[in-house]
mmCIF file of C-alpha atoms in Angstrom:
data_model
loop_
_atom_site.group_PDB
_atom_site.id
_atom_site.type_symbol
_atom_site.label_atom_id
_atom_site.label_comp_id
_atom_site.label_asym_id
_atom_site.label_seq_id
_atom_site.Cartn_x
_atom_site.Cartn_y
_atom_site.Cartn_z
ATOM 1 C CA UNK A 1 45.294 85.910 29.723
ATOM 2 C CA UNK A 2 46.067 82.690 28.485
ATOM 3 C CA UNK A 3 46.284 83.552 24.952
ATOM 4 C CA UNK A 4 48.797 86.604 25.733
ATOM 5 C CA UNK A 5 51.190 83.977 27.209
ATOM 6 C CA UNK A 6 50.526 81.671 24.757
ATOM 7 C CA UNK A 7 51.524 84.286 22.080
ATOM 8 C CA UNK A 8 54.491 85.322 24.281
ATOM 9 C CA UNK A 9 55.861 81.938 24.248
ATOM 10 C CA UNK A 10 55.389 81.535 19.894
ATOM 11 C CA UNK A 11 57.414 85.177 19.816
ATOM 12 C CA UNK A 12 59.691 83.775 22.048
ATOM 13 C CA UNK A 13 60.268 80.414 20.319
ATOM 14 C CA UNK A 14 60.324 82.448 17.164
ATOM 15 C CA UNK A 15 63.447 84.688 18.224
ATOM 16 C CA UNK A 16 64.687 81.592 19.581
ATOM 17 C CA UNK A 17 64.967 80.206 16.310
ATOM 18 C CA UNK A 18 66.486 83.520 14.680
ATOM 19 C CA UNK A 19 68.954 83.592 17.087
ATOM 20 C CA UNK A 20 69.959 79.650 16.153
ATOM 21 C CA UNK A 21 70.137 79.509 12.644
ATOM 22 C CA UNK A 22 70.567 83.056 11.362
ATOM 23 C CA UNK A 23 71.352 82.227 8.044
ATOM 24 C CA UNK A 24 68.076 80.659 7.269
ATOM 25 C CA UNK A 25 66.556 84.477 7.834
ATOM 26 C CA UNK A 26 69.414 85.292 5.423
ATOM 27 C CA UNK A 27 68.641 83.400 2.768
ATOM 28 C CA UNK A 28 64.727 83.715 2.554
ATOM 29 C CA UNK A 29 65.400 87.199 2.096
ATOM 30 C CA UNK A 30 67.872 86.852 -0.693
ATOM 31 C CA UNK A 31 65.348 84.268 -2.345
ATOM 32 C CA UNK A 32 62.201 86.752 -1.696
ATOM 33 C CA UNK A 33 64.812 89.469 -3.496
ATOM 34 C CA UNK A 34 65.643 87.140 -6.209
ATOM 35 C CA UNK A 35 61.797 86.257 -7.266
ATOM 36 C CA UNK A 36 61.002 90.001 -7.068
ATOM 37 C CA UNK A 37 63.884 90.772 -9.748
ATOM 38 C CA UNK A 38 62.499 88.318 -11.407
ATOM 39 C CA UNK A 39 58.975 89.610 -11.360
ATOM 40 C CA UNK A 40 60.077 92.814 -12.170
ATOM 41 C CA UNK A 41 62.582 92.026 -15.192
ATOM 42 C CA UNK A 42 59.400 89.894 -16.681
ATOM 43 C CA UNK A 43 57.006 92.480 -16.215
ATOM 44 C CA UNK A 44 59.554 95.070 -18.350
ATOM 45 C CA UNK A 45 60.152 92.010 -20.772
ATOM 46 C CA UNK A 46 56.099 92.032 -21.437
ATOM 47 C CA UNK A 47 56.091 95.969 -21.675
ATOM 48 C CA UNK A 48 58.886 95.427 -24.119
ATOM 49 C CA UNK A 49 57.267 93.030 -26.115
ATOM 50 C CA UNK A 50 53.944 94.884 -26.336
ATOM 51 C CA UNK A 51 55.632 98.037 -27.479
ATOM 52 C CA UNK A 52 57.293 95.818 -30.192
ATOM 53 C CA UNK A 53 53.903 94.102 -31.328
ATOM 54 C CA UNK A 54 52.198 98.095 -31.869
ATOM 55 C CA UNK A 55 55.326 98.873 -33.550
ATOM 56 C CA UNK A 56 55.780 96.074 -35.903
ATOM 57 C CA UNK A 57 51.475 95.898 -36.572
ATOM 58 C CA UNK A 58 51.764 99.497 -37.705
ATOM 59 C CA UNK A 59 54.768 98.936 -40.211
ATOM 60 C CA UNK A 60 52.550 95.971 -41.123
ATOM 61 C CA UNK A 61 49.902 98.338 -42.275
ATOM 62 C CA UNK A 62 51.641 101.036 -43.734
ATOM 63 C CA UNK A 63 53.395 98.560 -46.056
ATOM 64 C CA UNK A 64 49.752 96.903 -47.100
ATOM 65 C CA UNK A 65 48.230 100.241 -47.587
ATOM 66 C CA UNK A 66 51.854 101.253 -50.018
ATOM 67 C CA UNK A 67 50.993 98.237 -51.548
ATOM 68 C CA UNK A 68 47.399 98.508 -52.440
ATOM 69 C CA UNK A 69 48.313 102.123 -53.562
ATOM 70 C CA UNK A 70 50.888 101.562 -56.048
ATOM 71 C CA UNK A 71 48.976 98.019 -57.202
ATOM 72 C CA UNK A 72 45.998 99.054 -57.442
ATOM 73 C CA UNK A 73 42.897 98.417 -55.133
ATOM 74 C CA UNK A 74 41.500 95.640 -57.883
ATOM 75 C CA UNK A 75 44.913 93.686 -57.112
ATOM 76 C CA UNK A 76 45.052 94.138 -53.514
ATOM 77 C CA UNK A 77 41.576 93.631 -51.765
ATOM 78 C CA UNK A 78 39.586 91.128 -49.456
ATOM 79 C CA UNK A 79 37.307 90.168 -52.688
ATOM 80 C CA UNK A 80 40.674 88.119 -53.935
ATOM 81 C CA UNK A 81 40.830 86.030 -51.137
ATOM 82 C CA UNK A 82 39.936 81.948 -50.862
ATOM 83 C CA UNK A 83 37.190 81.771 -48.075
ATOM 84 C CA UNK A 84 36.952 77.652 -48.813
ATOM 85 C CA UNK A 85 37.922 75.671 -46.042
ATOM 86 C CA UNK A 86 41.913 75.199 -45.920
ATOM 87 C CA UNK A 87 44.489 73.133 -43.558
ATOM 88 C CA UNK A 88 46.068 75.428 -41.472
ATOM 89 C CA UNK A 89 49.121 76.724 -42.925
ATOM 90 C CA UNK A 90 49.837 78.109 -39.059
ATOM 91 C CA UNK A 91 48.966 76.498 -35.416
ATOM 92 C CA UNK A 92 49.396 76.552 -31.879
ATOM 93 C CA UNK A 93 50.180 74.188 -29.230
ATOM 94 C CA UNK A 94 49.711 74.767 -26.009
ATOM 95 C CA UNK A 95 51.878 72.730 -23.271
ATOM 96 C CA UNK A 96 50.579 72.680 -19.610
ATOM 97 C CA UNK A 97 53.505 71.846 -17.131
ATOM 98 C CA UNK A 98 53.787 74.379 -13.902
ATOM 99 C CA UNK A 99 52.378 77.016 -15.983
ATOM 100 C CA UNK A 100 51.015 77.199 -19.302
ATOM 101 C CA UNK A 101 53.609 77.017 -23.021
ATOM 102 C CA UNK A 102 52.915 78.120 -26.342
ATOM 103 C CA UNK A 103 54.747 76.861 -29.235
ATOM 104 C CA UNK A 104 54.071 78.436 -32.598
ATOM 105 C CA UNK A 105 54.153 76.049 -35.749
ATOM 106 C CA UNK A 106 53.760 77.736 -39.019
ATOM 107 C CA UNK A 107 54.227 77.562 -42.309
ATOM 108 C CA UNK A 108 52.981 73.770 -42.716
ATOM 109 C CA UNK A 109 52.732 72.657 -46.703
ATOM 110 C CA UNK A 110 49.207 71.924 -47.630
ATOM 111 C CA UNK A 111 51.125 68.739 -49.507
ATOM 112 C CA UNK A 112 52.090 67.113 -46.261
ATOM 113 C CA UNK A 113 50.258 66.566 -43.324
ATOM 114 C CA UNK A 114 53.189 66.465 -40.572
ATOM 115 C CA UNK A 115 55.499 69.229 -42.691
ATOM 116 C CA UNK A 116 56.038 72.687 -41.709
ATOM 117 C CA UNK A 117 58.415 74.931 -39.590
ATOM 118 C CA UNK A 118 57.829 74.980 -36.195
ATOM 119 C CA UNK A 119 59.176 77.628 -33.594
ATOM 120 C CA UNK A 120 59.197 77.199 -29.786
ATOM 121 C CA UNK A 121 58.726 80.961 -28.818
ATOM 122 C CA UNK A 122 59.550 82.477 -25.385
ATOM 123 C CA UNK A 123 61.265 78.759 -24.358
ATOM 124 C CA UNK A 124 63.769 79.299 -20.928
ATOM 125 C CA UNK A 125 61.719 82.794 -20.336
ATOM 126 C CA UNK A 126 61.878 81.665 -16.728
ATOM 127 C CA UNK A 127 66.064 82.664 -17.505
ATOM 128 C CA UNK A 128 66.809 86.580 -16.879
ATOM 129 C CA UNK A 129 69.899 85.916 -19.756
ATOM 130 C CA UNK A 130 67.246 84.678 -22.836
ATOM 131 C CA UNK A 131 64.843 88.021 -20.993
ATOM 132 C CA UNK A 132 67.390 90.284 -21.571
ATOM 133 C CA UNK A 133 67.690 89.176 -25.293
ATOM 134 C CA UNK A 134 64.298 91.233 -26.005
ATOM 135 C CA UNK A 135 66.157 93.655 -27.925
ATOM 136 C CA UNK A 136 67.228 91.831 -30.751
ATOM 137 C CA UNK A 137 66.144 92.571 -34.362
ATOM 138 C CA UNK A 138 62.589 91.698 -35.223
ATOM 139 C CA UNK A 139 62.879 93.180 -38.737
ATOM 140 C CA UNK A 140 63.151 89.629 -39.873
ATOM 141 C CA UNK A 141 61.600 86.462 -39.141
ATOM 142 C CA UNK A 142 63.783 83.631 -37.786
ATOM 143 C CA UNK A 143 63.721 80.766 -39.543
ATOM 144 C CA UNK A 144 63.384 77.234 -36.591
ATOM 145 C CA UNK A 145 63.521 73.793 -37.839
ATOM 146 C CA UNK A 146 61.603 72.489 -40.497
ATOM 147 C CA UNK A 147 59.993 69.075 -39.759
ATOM 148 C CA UNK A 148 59.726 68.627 -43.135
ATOM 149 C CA UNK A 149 63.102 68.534 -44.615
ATOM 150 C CA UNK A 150 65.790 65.678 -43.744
ATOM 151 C CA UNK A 151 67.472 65.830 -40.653
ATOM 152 C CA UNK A 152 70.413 66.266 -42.732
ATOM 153 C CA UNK A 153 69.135 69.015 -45.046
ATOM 154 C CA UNK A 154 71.098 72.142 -45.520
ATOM 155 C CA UNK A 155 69.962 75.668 -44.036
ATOM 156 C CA UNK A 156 69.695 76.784 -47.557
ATOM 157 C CA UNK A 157 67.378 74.189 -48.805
ATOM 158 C CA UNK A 158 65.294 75.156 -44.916
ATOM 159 C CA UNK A 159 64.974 78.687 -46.040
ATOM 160 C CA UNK A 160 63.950 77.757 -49.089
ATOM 161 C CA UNK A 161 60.950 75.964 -48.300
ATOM 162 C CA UNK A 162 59.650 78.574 -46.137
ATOM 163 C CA UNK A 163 59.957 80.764 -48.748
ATOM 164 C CA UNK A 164 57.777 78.990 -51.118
ATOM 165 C CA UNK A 165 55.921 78.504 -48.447
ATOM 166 C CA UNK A 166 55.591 82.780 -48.377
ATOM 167 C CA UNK A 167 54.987 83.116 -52.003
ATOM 168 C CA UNK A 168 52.345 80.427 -52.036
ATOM 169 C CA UNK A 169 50.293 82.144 -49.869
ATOM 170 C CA UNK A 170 50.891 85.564 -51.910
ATOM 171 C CA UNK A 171 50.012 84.074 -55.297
ATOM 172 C CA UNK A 172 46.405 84.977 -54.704
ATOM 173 C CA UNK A 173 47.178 88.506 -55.423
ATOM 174 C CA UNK A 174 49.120 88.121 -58.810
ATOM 175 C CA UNK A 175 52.606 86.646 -59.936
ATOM 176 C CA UNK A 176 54.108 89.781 -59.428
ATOM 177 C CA UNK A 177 53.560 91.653 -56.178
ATOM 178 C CA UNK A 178 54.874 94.612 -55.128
ATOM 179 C CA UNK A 179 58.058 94.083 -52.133
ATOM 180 C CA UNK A 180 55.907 96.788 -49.835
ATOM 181 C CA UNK A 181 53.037 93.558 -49.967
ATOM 182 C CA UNK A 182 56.193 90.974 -49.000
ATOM 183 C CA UNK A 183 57.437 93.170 -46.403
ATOM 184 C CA UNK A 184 53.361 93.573 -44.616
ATOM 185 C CA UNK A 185 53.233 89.717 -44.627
ATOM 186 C CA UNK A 186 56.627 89.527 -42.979
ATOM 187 C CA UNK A 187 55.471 92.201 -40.904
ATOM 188 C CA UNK A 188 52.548 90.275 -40.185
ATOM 189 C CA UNK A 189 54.565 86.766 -39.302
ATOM 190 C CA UNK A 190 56.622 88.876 -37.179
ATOM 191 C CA UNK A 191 53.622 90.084 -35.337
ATOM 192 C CA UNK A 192 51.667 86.465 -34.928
ATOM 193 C CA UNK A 193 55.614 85.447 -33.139
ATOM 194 C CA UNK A 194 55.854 88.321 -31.034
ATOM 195 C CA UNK A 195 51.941 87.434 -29.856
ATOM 196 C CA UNK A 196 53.515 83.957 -28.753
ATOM 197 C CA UNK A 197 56.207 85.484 -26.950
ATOM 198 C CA UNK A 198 53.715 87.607 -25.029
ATOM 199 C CA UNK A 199 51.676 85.051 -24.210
ATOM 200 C CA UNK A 200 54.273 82.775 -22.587
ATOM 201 C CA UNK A 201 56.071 85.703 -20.712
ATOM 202 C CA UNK A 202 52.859 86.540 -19.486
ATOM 203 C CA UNK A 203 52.361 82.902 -18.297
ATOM 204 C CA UNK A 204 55.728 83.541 -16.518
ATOM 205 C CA UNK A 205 55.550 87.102 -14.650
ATOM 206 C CA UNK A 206 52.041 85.695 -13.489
ATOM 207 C CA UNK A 207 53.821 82.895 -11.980
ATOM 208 C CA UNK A 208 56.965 84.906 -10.725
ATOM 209 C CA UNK A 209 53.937 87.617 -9.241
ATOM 210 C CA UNK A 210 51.948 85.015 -7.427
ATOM 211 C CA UNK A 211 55.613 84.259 -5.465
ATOM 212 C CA UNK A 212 56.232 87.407 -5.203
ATOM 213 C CA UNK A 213 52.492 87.928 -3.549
ATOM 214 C CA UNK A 214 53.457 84.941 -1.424
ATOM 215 C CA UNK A 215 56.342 86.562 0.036
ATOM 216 C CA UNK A 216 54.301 89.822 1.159
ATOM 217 C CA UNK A 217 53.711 89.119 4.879
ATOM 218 C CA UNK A 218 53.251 92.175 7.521
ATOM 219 C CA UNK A 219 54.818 91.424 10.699
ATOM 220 C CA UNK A 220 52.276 89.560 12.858
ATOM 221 C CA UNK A 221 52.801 87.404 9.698
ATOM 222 C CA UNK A 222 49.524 87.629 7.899
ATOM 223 C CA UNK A 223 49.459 87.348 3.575
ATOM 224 C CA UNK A 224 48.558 90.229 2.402
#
């Protein structure tokens, strides 16, 4: 008995409240609305992105197996490659704020220890207008900033460098390679960006789902 007019009392503090300060009611709604657009425009980002990963990895392929056909298998096969210990021409960093950021940095000169271009994929994913930019052309690889040139340096002399950078690590397979090979390996670089980009926009919908989850409450207010 005493708990039925003990929970009589919280319902009627509760529509008390309501009946004060509607707007408050108001407004948690259009937040709980605003995190599940959120979760939902992620979660189609990531679908997005996934679809363009299997689609770019099999263009990848096709253009390696052209290659090794009109090359020759002796000119394009795993036998050719270096298996000695080299820096790593490509890295990633992983930042841990509120959830976890990847930053891709590739392309670093095996001359220069701090030198190489570095690319901060999927930053401001958190930002429905950079989502919504998921259908831009991956057909090329963007070129970031290069660390290793002068502040000052010229986009030209920036593109440059990564593209020595490119033919460096082709010259194991002859001085002149057939364009199907360059397009696989930009295929390829394509491919290891897009994996970033998946990574950190799963970080995000996993964060934008665990509000949403947070927000699922039945009516005698239990989480679900």
């Amino acid at each position: 008995m005493m708990a039925e007019e003990i929970e009589s009392s919280d319902h009627q503090n509760q529509n008390y409240e309501t009946k004060k300060n509607p707007k408050s009611i108001t407004k948690s709604k259009e937040d709980k609305d605003e995190e599940l657009l959120t979760f939902m425009d992620s979660l189609d980002s990531y679908l997005s992105l996934i679809h363009s990963l299997s689609s770019t990895l099999r263009q990848g392929w096709f253009d390696l197996a052209s290659a090794r056909y009109s090359m020759g298998a002796s000119r394009v096969n795993s036998t050719l490659l270096d298996l000695k210990e080299h820096p790593a021409a490509t890295y990633l960093e992983v930042g841990i704020d509120e959830e976890p950021h990847f930053t891709l940095c590739k392309w670093a000169s095996t001359n220069a220890e701090d030198s190489g271009e570095s690319t901060d994929e999927g930053s401001g994913l958190k930002h429905s207008s950079s989502i919504r930019q998921r259908h831009k052309d991956r057909s090329q690889p963007a070129v970031a900033e290069d660390s290793s040139l002068p502040i000052d340096g010229s986009l030209d002399a920036k593109v440059d460098q990564v593209q020595k950078e490119r033919v460096k690590s082709l010259a194991v397979f002859g001085t002149l390679v057939s364009p199907k090979l360059r397009s696989a390996q930009s295929s390829f670089e394509t491919s290891v960006e897009t994996l970033v980009e998946i990574a950190n926009m799963r970080a995000s919908m996993l964060s934008s789902f665990d509000k949403v989850r947070e927000n699922m409450v039945n009516v005698d207010g239990v989480k679900i």
